[in-house]
Tab-separated table of C-alpha atoms in Angstrom:
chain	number	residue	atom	x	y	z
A	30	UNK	CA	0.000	0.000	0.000
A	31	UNK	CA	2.969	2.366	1.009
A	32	UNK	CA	4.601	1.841	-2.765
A	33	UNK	CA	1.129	3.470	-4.272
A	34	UNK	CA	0.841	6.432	-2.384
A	35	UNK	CA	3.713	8.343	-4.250
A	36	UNK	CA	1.696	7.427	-8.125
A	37	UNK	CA	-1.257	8.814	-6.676
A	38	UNK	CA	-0.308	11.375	-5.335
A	39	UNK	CA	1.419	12.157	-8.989
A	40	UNK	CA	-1.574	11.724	-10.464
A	41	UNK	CA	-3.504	14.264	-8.405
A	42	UNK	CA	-0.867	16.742	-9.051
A	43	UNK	CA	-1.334	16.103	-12.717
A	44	UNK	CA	-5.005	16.211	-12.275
A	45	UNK	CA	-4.330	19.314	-10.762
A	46	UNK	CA	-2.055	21.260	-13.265
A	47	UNK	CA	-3.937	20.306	-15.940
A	48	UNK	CA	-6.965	22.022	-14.156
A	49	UNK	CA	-5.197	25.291	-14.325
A	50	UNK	CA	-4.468	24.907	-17.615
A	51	UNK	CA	-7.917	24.597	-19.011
A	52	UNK	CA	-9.448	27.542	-20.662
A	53	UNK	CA	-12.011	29.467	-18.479
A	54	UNK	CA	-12.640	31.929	-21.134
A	55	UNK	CA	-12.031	34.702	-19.385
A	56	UNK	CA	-10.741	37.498	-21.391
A	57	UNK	CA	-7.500	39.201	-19.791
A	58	UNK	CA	-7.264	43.196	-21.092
A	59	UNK	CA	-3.613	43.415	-22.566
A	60	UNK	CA	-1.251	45.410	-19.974
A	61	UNK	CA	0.480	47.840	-22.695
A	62	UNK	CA	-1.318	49.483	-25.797
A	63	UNK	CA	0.945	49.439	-28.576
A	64	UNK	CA	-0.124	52.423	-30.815
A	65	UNK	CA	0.158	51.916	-34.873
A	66	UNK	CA	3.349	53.932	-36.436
A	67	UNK	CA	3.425	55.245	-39.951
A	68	UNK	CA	5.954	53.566	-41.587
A	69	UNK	CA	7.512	55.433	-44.258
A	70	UNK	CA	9.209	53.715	-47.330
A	71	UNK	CA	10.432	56.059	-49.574
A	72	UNK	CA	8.023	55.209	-52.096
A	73	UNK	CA	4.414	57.429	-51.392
A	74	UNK	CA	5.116	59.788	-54.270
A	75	UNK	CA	5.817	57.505	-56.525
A	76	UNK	CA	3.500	55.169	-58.455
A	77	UNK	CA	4.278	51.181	-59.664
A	78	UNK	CA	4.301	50.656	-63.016
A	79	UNK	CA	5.863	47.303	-62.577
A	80	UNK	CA	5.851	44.576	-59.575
A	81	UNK	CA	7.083	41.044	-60.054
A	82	UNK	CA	8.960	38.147	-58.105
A	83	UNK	CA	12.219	37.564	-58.516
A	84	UNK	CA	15.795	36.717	-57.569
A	85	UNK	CA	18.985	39.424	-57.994
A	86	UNK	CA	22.221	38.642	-58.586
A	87	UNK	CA	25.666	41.015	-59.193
A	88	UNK	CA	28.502	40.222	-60.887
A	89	UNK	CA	31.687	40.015	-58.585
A	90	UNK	CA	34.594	41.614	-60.783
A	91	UNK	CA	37.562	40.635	-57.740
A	92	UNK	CA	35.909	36.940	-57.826
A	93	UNK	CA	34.745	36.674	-61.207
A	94	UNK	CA	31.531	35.469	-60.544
A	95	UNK	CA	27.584	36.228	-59.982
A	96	UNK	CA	26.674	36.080	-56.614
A	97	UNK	CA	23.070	36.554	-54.967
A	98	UNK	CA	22.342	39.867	-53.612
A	99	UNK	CA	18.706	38.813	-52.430
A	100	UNK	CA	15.395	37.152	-54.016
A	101	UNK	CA	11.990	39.593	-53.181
A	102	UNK	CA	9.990	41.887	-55.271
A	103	UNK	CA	11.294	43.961	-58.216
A	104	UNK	CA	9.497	47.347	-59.035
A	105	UNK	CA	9.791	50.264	-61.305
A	106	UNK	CA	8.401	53.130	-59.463
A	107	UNK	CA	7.325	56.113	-61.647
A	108	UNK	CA	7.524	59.485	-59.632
A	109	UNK	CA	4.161	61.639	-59.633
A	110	UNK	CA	5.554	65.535	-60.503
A	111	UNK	CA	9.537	64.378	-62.596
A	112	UNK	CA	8.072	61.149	-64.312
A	113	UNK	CA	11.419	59.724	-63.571
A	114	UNK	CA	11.214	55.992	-62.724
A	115	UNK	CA	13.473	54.128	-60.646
A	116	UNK	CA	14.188	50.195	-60.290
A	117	UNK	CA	14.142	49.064	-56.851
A	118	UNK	CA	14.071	45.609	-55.203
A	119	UNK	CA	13.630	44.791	-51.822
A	120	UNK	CA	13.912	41.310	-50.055
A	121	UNK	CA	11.246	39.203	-49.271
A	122	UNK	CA	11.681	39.119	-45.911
A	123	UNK	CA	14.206	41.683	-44.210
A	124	UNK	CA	12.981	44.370	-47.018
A	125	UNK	CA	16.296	45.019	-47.155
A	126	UNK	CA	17.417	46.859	-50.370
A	127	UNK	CA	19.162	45.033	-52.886
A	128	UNK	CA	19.363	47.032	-56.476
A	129	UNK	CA	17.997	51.270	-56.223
A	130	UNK	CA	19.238	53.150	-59.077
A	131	UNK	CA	17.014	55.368	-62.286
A	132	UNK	CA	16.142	54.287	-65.146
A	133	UNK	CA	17.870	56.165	-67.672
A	134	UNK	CA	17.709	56.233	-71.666
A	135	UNK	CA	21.190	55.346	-72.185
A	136	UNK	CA	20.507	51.916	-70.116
A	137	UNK	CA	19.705	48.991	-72.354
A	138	UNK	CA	18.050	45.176	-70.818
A	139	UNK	CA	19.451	41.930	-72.916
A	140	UNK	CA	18.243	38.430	-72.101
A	141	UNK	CA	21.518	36.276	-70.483
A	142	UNK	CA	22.994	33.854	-72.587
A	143	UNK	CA	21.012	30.617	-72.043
A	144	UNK	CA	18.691	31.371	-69.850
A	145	UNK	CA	15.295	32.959	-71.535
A	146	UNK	CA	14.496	33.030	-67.212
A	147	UNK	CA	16.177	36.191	-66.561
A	148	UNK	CA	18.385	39.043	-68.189
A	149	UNK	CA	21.240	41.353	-67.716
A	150	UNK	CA	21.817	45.041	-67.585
A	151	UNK	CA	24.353	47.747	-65.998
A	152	UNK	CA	23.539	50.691	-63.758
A	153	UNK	CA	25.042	52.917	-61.394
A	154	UNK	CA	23.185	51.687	-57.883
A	155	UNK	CA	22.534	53.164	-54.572
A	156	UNK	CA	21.434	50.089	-52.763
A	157	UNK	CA	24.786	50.665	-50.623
A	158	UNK	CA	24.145	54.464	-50.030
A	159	UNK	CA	26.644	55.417	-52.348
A	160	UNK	CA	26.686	54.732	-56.565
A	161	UNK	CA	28.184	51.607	-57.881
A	162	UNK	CA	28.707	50.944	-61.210
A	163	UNK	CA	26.749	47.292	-61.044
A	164	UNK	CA	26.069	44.410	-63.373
A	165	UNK	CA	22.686	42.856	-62.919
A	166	UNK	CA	21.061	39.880	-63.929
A	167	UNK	CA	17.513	39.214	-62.506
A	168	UNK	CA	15.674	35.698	-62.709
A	169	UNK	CA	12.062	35.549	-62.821
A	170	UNK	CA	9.801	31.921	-62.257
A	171	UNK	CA	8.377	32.161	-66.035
A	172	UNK	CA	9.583	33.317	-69.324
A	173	UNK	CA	6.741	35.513	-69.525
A	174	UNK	CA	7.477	38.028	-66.468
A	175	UNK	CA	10.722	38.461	-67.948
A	176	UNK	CA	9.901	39.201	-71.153
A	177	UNK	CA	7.667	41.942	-69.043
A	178	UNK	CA	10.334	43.062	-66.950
A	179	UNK	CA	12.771	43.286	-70.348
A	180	UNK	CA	9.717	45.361	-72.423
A	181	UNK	CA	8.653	47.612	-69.199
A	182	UNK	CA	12.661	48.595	-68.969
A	183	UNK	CA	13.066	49.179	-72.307
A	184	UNK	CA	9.675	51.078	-72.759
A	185	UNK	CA	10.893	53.028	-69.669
A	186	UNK	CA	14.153	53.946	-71.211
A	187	UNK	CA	12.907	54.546	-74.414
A	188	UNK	CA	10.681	57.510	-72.848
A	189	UNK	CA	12.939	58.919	-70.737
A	190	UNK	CA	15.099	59.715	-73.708
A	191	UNK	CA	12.044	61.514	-75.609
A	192	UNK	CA	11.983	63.196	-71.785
A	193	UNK	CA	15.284	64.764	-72.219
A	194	UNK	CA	14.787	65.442	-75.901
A	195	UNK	CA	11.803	67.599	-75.338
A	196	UNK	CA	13.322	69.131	-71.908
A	197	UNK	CA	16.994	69.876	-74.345
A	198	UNK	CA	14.298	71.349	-76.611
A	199	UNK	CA	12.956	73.562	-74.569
A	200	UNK	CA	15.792	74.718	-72.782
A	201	UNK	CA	16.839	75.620	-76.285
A	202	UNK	CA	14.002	77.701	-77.416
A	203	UNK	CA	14.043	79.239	-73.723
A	204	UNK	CA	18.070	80.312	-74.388
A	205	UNK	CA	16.953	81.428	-77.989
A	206	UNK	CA	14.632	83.624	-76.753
A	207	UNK	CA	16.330	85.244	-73.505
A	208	UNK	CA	19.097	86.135	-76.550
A	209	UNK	CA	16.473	87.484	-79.248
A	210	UNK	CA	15.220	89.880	-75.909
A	211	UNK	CA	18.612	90.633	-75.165
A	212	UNK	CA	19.187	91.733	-78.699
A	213	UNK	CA	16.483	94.302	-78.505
A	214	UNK	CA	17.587	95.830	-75.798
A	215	UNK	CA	20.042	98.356	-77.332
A	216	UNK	CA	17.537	98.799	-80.162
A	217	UNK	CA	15.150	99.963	-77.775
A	218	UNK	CA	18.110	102.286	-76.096
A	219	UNK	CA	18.514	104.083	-79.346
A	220	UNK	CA	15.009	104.526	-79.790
A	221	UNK	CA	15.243	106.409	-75.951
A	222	UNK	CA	17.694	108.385	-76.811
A	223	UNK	CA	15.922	109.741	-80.190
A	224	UNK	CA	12.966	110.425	-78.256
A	225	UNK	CA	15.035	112.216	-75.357
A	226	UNK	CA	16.562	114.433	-78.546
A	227	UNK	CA	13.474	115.368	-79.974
A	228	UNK	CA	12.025	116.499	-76.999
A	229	UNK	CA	14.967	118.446	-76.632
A	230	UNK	CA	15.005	119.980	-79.793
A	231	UNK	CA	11.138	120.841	-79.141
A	232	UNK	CA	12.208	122.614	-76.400
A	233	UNK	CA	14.588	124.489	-77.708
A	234	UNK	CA	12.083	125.784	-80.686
A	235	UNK	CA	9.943	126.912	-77.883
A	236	UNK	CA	12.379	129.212	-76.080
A	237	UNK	CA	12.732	131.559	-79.217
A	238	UNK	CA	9.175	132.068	-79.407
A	239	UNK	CA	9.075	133.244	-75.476
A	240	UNK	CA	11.855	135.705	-76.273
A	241	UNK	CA	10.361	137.118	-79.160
A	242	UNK	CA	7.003	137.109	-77.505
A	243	UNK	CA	8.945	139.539	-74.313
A	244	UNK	CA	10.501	141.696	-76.735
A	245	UNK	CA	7.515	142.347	-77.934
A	246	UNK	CA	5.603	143.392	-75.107
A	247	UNK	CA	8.552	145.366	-74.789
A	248	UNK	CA	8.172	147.347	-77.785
A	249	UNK	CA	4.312	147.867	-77.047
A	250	UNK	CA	5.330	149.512	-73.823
């Protein structure tokens, strides 16, 4: 009888716990109130024309080889008042930034040499807070988003060069016409200065006449 004592008495202390571990439904109010916090990314004035899945890699020049910089979401972010877009890819996870750099009409996207999966292309990044000059190549899950990703680019570059164009344009007919005022300018100095004589010489016709006019009130007297 003395040998059972301790397993029941283990069993009533199991009885026991698992009592107070049974849900009673009570509702406990949380201690601290954690308030929501805007969380700013960078990217509010700017709108996605582009968003797609994919895995980044950069070419290592000291190594001579690619080597993964991070696999996340890829998007080319138009800004709402310049128009200029921007490539930028975060990962999945840490939303760390791996590639940040403009899009810019002298960039050009090819497809990498057997693989139709993903592409190539250089650009001068700021994903380290300072530029790079960087060789890409991005690999998508499909052939189709890449054939996206490599039209969007090139549709993207393609119009920021017409940007420039029409802003070189522009500027040009704005310089052409500061120098077509400036060329007036004497013109219109001359034509001062004619006016000034005139008025001169009109004055000078007048002061006869008052002299004659005296001397003869003179005479009268």
């Amino acid at each position: 009888m003395a040998s059972n004592e301790p397993a029941h008495e283990h069993r009533e202390e199991e009885e026991a716990t698992g009592a107070d571990d049974e849900d009673t439904g009570a509702q406990v109010a949380p201690i601290v109130r954690l308030e929501e916090v805007a969380v700013t990314t960078g990217e509010e004035d700017e709108d996605a024309i582009l968003d797609l899945k994919a895995k980044l890699y950069r070419f290592d020049k000291d190594g001579n080889q690619w080597k993964e910089r991070g696999a996340g979401t890829v998007k080319l972010l138009k800004h709402k008042e310049t128009g200029k877009v921007r490539l930028v890819m975060r990962q999945s996870k840490t939303l760390k930034i791996c590639a940040n750099h403009l899009v810019i009409p002298t960039m050009t996207v090819q497809e990498h040499a057997g693989n139709e999966k993903s592409c190539v292309w250089h650009a001068a990044d700021f994903a380290d807070g300072e530029l790079k000059d960087e060789f890409f190549c991005i690999r998508f899950a499909s052939i189709e988003n890449c054939k996206t990703f490599m039209e969007k680019f090139q549709e993207v570059a393609d119009s920021q060069k017409k940007k420039e164009e029409n802003e070189d344009a522009s500027t040009a007919a704005g310089l052409l016409e500061k120098l077509s005022v400036e060329d007036k300018k004497p013109e219109e100095k001359s034509e001062e200065k004619a006016e000034e004589k005139t008025k001169e010489d009109d004055v000078k016709e007048v002061k006869p006449s008052d002299n004659a006019e005296k001397k003869d009130e003179t005479a009268s007297a």
